[in-house]
């Protein structure tokens, strides 16, 4: 379907020319769209598998490296380094090729990679370098999947339902984050890591089927088909995206604070296995429970945002970043397991309140023909900086211990939140102008 640049955004069905929606409670508003329902329910299955593999792979690396936190950092870095290198070009691709087709390809690739890891573990031939190569290939796939997935949400539900859709996505992400690691810890204790990788591979099948069943006629196409843009070179297209970031205060502030908090604060997951082992003295089951309690707090935040469905606010976003940093710092000082579970839940609440609001705000102010590129920049600062942060956090933890690493990263996040609060006024005006 080809649209002109001046054609307004719209959602239509093939039969009636109007959106096909079901009446649902405000907190479930985005699920009134059939395409989003297919996407959301299939994602629950897939994310459950992903969290099980994430937990199992971290534990596998820890065993293969003989409890060396630096290798945990390297493995995490390799999963996101390609995002930093290739992310911008993926944004251009996302603005030129139907996102639904791209997502089918990335899900199939994820399934193949999980299958290979499963076979290596099952045949007892797995070595650390195998895991690192597979993590690199996973990172290449992430570099395309992440910006495409982010930008595809608004095509399924439109701008009005976007905050609710993002909150629901975050809810499913964190429900599975609660369940997945807990199951993984029990499975590792009883059967080892291999079943986790097998289940993850299988979990991508319903995603591929559901995305294939989506109706193009019900997608909200963004006004991107400008003939001059089709003739633009890749670097000219990238330049257009960067120019928009620079001249839009709301986008610039969001990109800046997300970049700093992601580079430093969010990398706590790299040292959680080491923290659970050396500080809290809990095994694989204890580590899984810590991850699950983080998910409980994150889920509470996501459900709260979904129920409100308000316009995103810069002040709330920055305040949430501050809350995240403060309680991450307190968590780093805890040596009591039960206290640590409560603290990590609050960390999860603050982090999801911050990231969900940032995601919703940046998409609310971005025009459709630039969304792929802007979301690729967002993806780079959100996850593409992970390799640097993982290596830094892992290196500090390996030298000074997990507690010192967590506290240092949290402190930098707190400083970033304070600076963003002092600079928030132009960004608030920009956001209000674009969402009025």
Short mmCIF file of N, CA and C in Angstrom, two decimals, residues 252-354:
data_model
loop_
_atom_site.label_atom_id
_atom_site.label_comp_id
_atom_site.label_asym_id
_atom_site.label_seq_id
_atom_site.Cartn_x
_atom_site.Cartn_y
_atom_site.Cartn_z
N UNK A 252 15.86 14.90 22.26
CA UNK A 252 17.27 15.01 22.65
C UNK A 252 17.46 14.64 24.13
N UNK A 253 16.59 15.17 25.00
CA UNK A 253 16.72 14.87 26.43
C UNK A 253 16.48 13.39 26.72
N UNK A 254 15.46 12.83 26.07
CA UNK A 254 15.17 11.41 26.27
C UNK A 254 16.34 10.55 25.84
N UNK A 255 16.88 10.84 24.65
CA UNK A 255 18.02 10.07 24.15
C UNK A 255 19.20 10.19 25.11
N UNK A 256 19.43 11.39 25.64
CA UNK A 256 20.58 11.62 26.52
C UNK A 256 20.46 10.85 27.83
N UNK A 257 19.33 10.97 28.52
CA UNK A 257 19.22 10.31 29.82
C UNK A 257 19.10 8.80 29.67
N UNK A 258 18.40 8.34 28.64
CA UNK A 258 18.32 6.90 28.41
C UNK A 258 19.71 6.34 28.12
N UNK A 259 20.50 7.10 27.36
CA UNK A 259 21.85 6.65 27.04
C UNK A 259 22.72 6.48 28.28
N UNK A 260 22.69 7.47 29.17
CA UNK A 260 23.54 7.40 30.37
C UNK A 260 23.07 6.30 31.32
N UNK A 261 21.77 6.26 31.59
CA UNK A 261 21.25 5.24 32.51
C UNK A 261 21.46 3.84 31.95
N UNK A 262 21.30 3.68 30.65
CA UNK A 262 21.50 2.36 30.04
C UNK A 262 22.97 1.97 30.05
N UNK A 263 23.85 2.92 29.79
CA UNK A 263 25.28 2.63 29.75
C UNK A 263 25.79 2.17 31.11
N UNK A 264 25.24 2.76 32.16
CA UNK A 264 25.76 2.47 33.50
C UNK A 264 24.76 1.68 34.36
N UNK A 265 23.63 2.26 34.68
CA UNK A 265 22.75 1.65 35.68
C UNK A 265 22.11 0.34 35.31
N UNK A 266 21.67 0.20 34.06
CA UNK A 266 20.87 -0.96 33.69
C UNK A 266 21.71 -2.23 33.58
N UNK A 267 23.01 -2.11 33.59
CA UNK A 267 23.86 -3.29 33.43
C UNK A 267 24.02 -4.11 34.70
N UNK A 268 23.18 -3.84 35.70
CA UNK A 268 23.27 -4.61 36.94
C UNK A 268 23.04 -6.11 36.71
N UNK A 269 22.28 -6.46 35.66
CA UNK A 269 21.99 -7.88 35.42
C UNK A 269 23.25 -8.69 35.12
N UNK A 270 24.31 -8.00 34.66
CA UNK A 270 25.56 -8.70 34.35
C UNK A 270 26.17 -9.31 35.60
N UNK A 271 26.07 -8.60 36.70
CA UNK A 271 26.73 -9.08 37.93
C UNK A 271 25.76 -9.72 38.92
N UNK A 272 24.48 -9.80 38.56
CA UNK A 272 23.53 -10.43 39.48
C UNK A 272 23.90 -11.88 39.83
N UNK A 273 24.32 -12.71 38.85
CA UNK A 273 24.73 -14.07 39.24
C UNK A 273 25.87 -14.07 40.25
N UNK A 274 26.85 -13.17 40.04
CA UNK A 274 27.99 -13.08 40.96
C UNK A 274 27.55 -12.52 42.30
N UNK A 275 26.66 -11.51 42.29
CA UNK A 275 26.15 -10.91 43.52
C UNK A 275 25.40 -11.95 44.34
N UNK A 276 24.56 -12.74 43.64
CA UNK A 276 23.80 -13.78 44.33
C UNK A 276 24.72 -14.83 44.95
N UNK A 277 25.82 -15.13 44.26
CA UNK A 277 26.73 -16.18 44.71
C UNK A 277 27.67 -15.72 45.81
N UNK A 278 28.29 -14.56 45.63
CA UNK A 278 29.36 -14.13 46.53
C UNK A 278 28.91 -13.21 47.65
N UNK A 279 27.82 -12.48 47.44
CA UNK A 279 27.35 -11.54 48.46
C UNK A 279 26.18 -12.12 49.26
N UNK A 280 25.18 -12.64 48.53
CA UNK A 280 23.99 -13.17 49.20
C UNK A 280 24.10 -14.66 49.49
N UNK A 281 25.10 -15.31 48.89
CA UNK A 281 25.37 -16.74 49.12
C UNK A 281 24.15 -17.62 48.83
N UNK A 282 23.50 -17.33 47.69
CA UNK A 282 22.39 -18.16 47.23
C UNK A 282 22.81 -18.84 45.94
N UNK A 283 22.22 -19.97 45.64
CA UNK A 283 22.59 -20.71 44.44
C UNK A 283 21.78 -20.29 43.23
N UNK A 284 21.65 -21.20 42.27
CA UNK A 284 20.93 -20.88 41.04
C UNK A 284 19.46 -20.56 41.31
N UNK A 285 18.85 -21.27 42.27
CA UNK A 285 17.46 -20.99 42.62
C UNK A 285 17.32 -19.60 43.22
N UNK A 286 18.25 -19.21 44.08
CA UNK A 286 18.23 -17.88 44.68
C UNK A 286 18.43 -16.80 43.65
N UNK A 287 19.32 -17.03 42.70
CA UNK A 287 19.55 -16.07 41.61
C UNK A 287 18.29 -15.90 40.78
N UNK A 288 17.62 -17.01 40.47
CA UNK A 288 16.39 -16.93 39.69
C UNK A 288 15.31 -16.16 40.42
N UNK A 289 15.25 -16.31 41.74
CA UNK A 289 14.23 -15.61 42.52
C UNK A 289 14.51 -14.11 42.58
N UNK A 290 15.77 -13.73 42.62
CA UNK A 290 16.11 -12.30 42.58
C UNK A 290 15.63 -11.69 41.27
N UNK A 291 15.88 -12.36 40.17
CA UNK A 291 15.41 -11.88 38.87
C UNK A 291 13.89 -11.79 38.83
N UNK A 292 13.23 -12.75 39.46
CA UNK A 292 11.77 -12.76 39.48
C UNK A 292 11.22 -11.59 40.29
N UNK A 293 11.83 -11.27 41.42
CA UNK A 293 11.36 -10.15 42.23
C UNK A 293 11.58 -8.82 41.51
N UNK A 294 12.67 -8.73 40.75
CA UNK A 294 12.84 -7.55 39.90
C UNK A 294 11.64 -7.46 38.95
N UNK A 295 11.26 -8.59 38.39
CA UNK A 295 10.12 -8.61 37.47
C UNK A 295 8.82 -8.24 38.14
N UNK A 296 8.64 -8.60 39.40
CA UNK A 296 7.42 -8.23 40.12
C UNK A 296 7.29 -6.71 40.22
N UNK A 297 8.38 -6.06 40.59
CA UNK A 297 8.35 -4.60 40.65
C UNK A 297 8.13 -3.97 39.30
N UNK A 298 8.78 -4.53 38.29
CA UNK A 298 8.63 -4.01 36.93
C UNK A 298 7.20 -4.19 36.44
N UNK A 299 6.61 -5.34 36.75
CA UNK A 299 5.22 -5.59 36.35
C UNK A 299 4.27 -4.61 37.02
N UNK A 300 4.49 -4.34 38.29
CA UNK A 300 3.65 -3.38 39.00
C UNK A 300 3.68 -2.01 38.32
N UNK A 301 4.87 -1.61 37.89
CA UNK A 301 5.00 -0.33 37.18
C UNK A 301 4.26 -0.36 35.85
N UNK A 302 4.43 -1.44 35.11
CA UNK A 302 3.79 -1.55 33.80
C UNK A 302 2.27 -1.53 33.91
N UNK A 303 1.73 -2.25 34.88
CA UNK A 303 0.27 -2.27 35.07
C UNK A 303 -0.24 -0.91 35.50
N UNK A 304 0.54 -0.22 36.32
CA UNK A 304 0.15 1.12 36.75
C UNK A 304 0.07 2.08 35.57
N UNK A 305 1.06 2.01 34.68
CA UNK A 305 1.07 2.87 33.50
C UNK A 305 -0.07 2.51 32.56
N UNK A 306 -0.32 1.21 32.39
CA UNK A 306 -1.40 0.77 31.50
C UNK A 306 -2.76 1.24 32.00
N UNK A 307 -2.96 1.21 33.30
CA UNK A 307 -4.24 1.62 33.88
C UNK A 307 -4.47 3.11 33.73
N UNK A 308 -3.39 3.90 33.83
CA UNK A 308 -3.52 5.36 33.73
C UNK A 308 -3.72 5.79 32.28
N UNK A 309 -2.90 5.25 31.39
CA UNK A 309 -2.94 5.58 29.96
C UNK A 309 -2.90 7.08 29.72
N UNK A 310 -2.11 7.80 30.49
CA UNK A 310 -1.99 9.24 30.31
C UNK A 310 -0.90 9.56 29.29
N UNK A 311 -0.88 10.81 28.87
CA UNK A 311 0.21 11.24 28.01
C UNK A 311 1.52 11.14 28.79
N UNK A 312 2.59 10.74 28.13
CA UNK A 312 3.88 10.64 28.82
C UNK A 312 4.36 12.00 29.29
N UNK A 313 5.00 12.04 30.46
CA UNK A 313 5.49 13.30 31.02
C UNK A 313 6.99 13.20 31.30
N UNK A 314 7.71 14.24 30.95
CA UNK A 314 9.15 14.27 31.14
C UNK A 314 9.51 14.20 32.63
N UNK A 315 8.77 14.96 33.46
CA UNK A 315 9.05 14.98 34.89
C UNK A 315 8.92 13.60 35.52
N UNK A 316 7.88 12.87 35.13
CA UNK A 316 7.67 11.52 35.66
C UNK A 316 8.79 10.59 35.20
N UNK A 317 9.20 10.73 33.95
CA UNK A 317 10.28 9.90 33.42
C UNK A 317 11.58 10.12 34.20
N UNK A 318 11.94 11.38 34.42
CA UNK A 318 13.19 11.70 35.12
C UNK A 318 13.11 11.26 36.58
N UNK A 319 11.96 11.50 37.22
CA UNK A 319 11.80 11.07 38.60
C UNK A 319 11.92 9.56 38.76
N UNK A 320 11.42 8.82 37.78
CA UNK A 320 11.53 7.36 37.81
C UNK A 320 12.98 6.91 37.67
N UNK A 321 13.73 7.62 36.83
CA UNK A 321 15.16 7.30 36.69
C UNK A 321 15.89 7.53 38.01
N UNK A 322 15.52 8.59 38.72
CA UNK A 322 16.14 8.88 40.02
C UNK A 322 15.80 7.78 41.03
N UNK A 323 14.53 7.37 41.06
CA UNK A 323 14.11 6.30 41.96
C UNK A 323 14.89 5.01 41.68
N UNK A 324 15.03 4.69 40.41
CA UNK A 324 15.79 3.50 40.02
C UNK A 324 17.22 3.56 40.54
N UNK A 325 17.89 4.69 40.32
CA UNK A 325 19.29 4.81 40.73
C UNK A 325 19.48 4.73 42.23
N UNK A 326 18.60 5.38 42.98
CA UNK A 326 18.72 5.39 44.44
C UNK A 326 18.58 3.98 45.01
N UNK A 327 17.57 3.26 44.56
CA UNK A 327 17.35 1.94 45.14
C UNK A 327 18.31 0.89 44.60
N UNK A 328 18.86 1.11 43.42
CA UNK A 328 19.93 0.23 42.97
C UNK A 328 21.16 0.39 43.87
N UNK A 329 21.44 1.63 44.26
CA UNK A 329 22.57 1.89 45.16
C UNK A 329 22.34 1.22 46.52
N UNK A 330 21.12 1.33 47.04
CA UNK A 330 20.82 0.70 48.33
C UNK A 330 20.92 -0.82 48.21
N UNK A 331 20.41 -1.37 47.10
CA UNK A 331 20.49 -2.81 46.86
C UNK A 331 21.94 -3.29 46.88
N UNK A 332 22.83 -2.50 46.31
CA UNK A 332 24.24 -2.90 46.23
C UNK A 332 24.88 -3.05 47.61
N UNK A 333 24.29 -2.36 48.61
CA UNK A 333 24.86 -2.39 49.97
C UNK A 333 24.23 -3.47 50.85
N UNK A 334 23.20 -4.14 50.33
CA UNK A 334 22.48 -5.13 51.13
C UNK A 334 23.21 -6.47 51.16
N UNK A 335 23.19 -7.10 52.34
CA UNK A 335 23.74 -8.45 52.48
C UNK A 335 22.68 -9.43 53.00
N UNK A 336 21.44 -8.93 53.13
CA UNK A 336 20.34 -9.77 53.61
C UNK A 336 19.47 -10.17 52.42
N UNK A 337 19.26 -11.46 52.26
CA UNK A 337 18.57 -11.96 51.07
C UNK A 337 17.15 -11.42 50.95
N UNK A 338 16.37 -11.49 52.02
CA UNK A 338 14.98 -11.03 51.98
C UNK A 338 14.91 -9.54 51.68
N UNK A 339 15.76 -8.76 52.35
CA UNK A 339 15.81 -7.32 52.10
C UNK A 339 16.18 -7.04 50.64
N UNK A 340 17.10 -7.81 50.12
CA UNK A 340 17.54 -7.63 48.74
C UNK A 340 16.39 -7.89 47.76
N UNK A 341 15.54 -8.87 48.06
CA UNK A 341 14.40 -9.15 47.19
C UNK A 341 13.45 -7.96 47.14
N UNK A 342 13.20 -7.34 48.28
CA UNK A 342 12.32 -6.16 48.32
C UNK A 342 12.95 -5.00 47.55
N UNK A 343 14.23 -4.78 47.76
CA UNK A 343 14.92 -3.67 47.10
C UNK A 343 14.96 -3.85 45.60
N UNK A 344 15.22 -5.07 45.12
CA UNK A 344 15.32 -5.29 43.68
C UNK A 344 13.95 -5.12 43.03
N UNK A 345 12.87 -5.38 43.78
CA UNK A 345 11.53 -5.14 43.25
C UNK A 345 11.29 -3.64 43.02
N UNK A 346 11.77 -2.81 43.96
CA UNK A 346 11.63 -1.36 43.80
C UNK A 346 12.50 -0.87 42.64
N UNK A 347 13.67 -1.45 42.49
CA UNK A 347 14.53 -1.14 41.35
C UNK A 347 13.78 -1.43 40.05
N UNK A 348 13.11 -2.57 39.99
CA UNK A 348 12.34 -2.92 38.80
C UNK A 348 11.20 -1.95 38.53
N UNK A 349 10.54 -1.50 39.60
CA UNK A 349 9.44 -0.53 39.45
C UNK A 349 9.96 0.77 38.84
N UNK A 350 11.06 1.27 39.38
CA UNK A 350 11.62 2.52 38.89
C UNK A 350 12.11 2.41 37.46
N UNK A 351 12.76 1.30 37.12
CA UNK A 351 13.32 1.15 35.78
C UNK A 351 12.23 1.09 34.72
N UNK A 352 11.19 0.31 34.94
CA UNK A 352 10.14 0.20 33.93
C UNK A 352 9.32 1.48 33.83
N UNK A 353 9.09 2.15 34.95
CA UNK A 353 8.42 3.46 34.89
C UNK A 353 9.22 4.42 34.01
N UNK A 354 10.52 4.37 34.14
CA UNK A 354 11.41 5.23 33.36
C UNK A 354 11.42 4.84 31.88
#
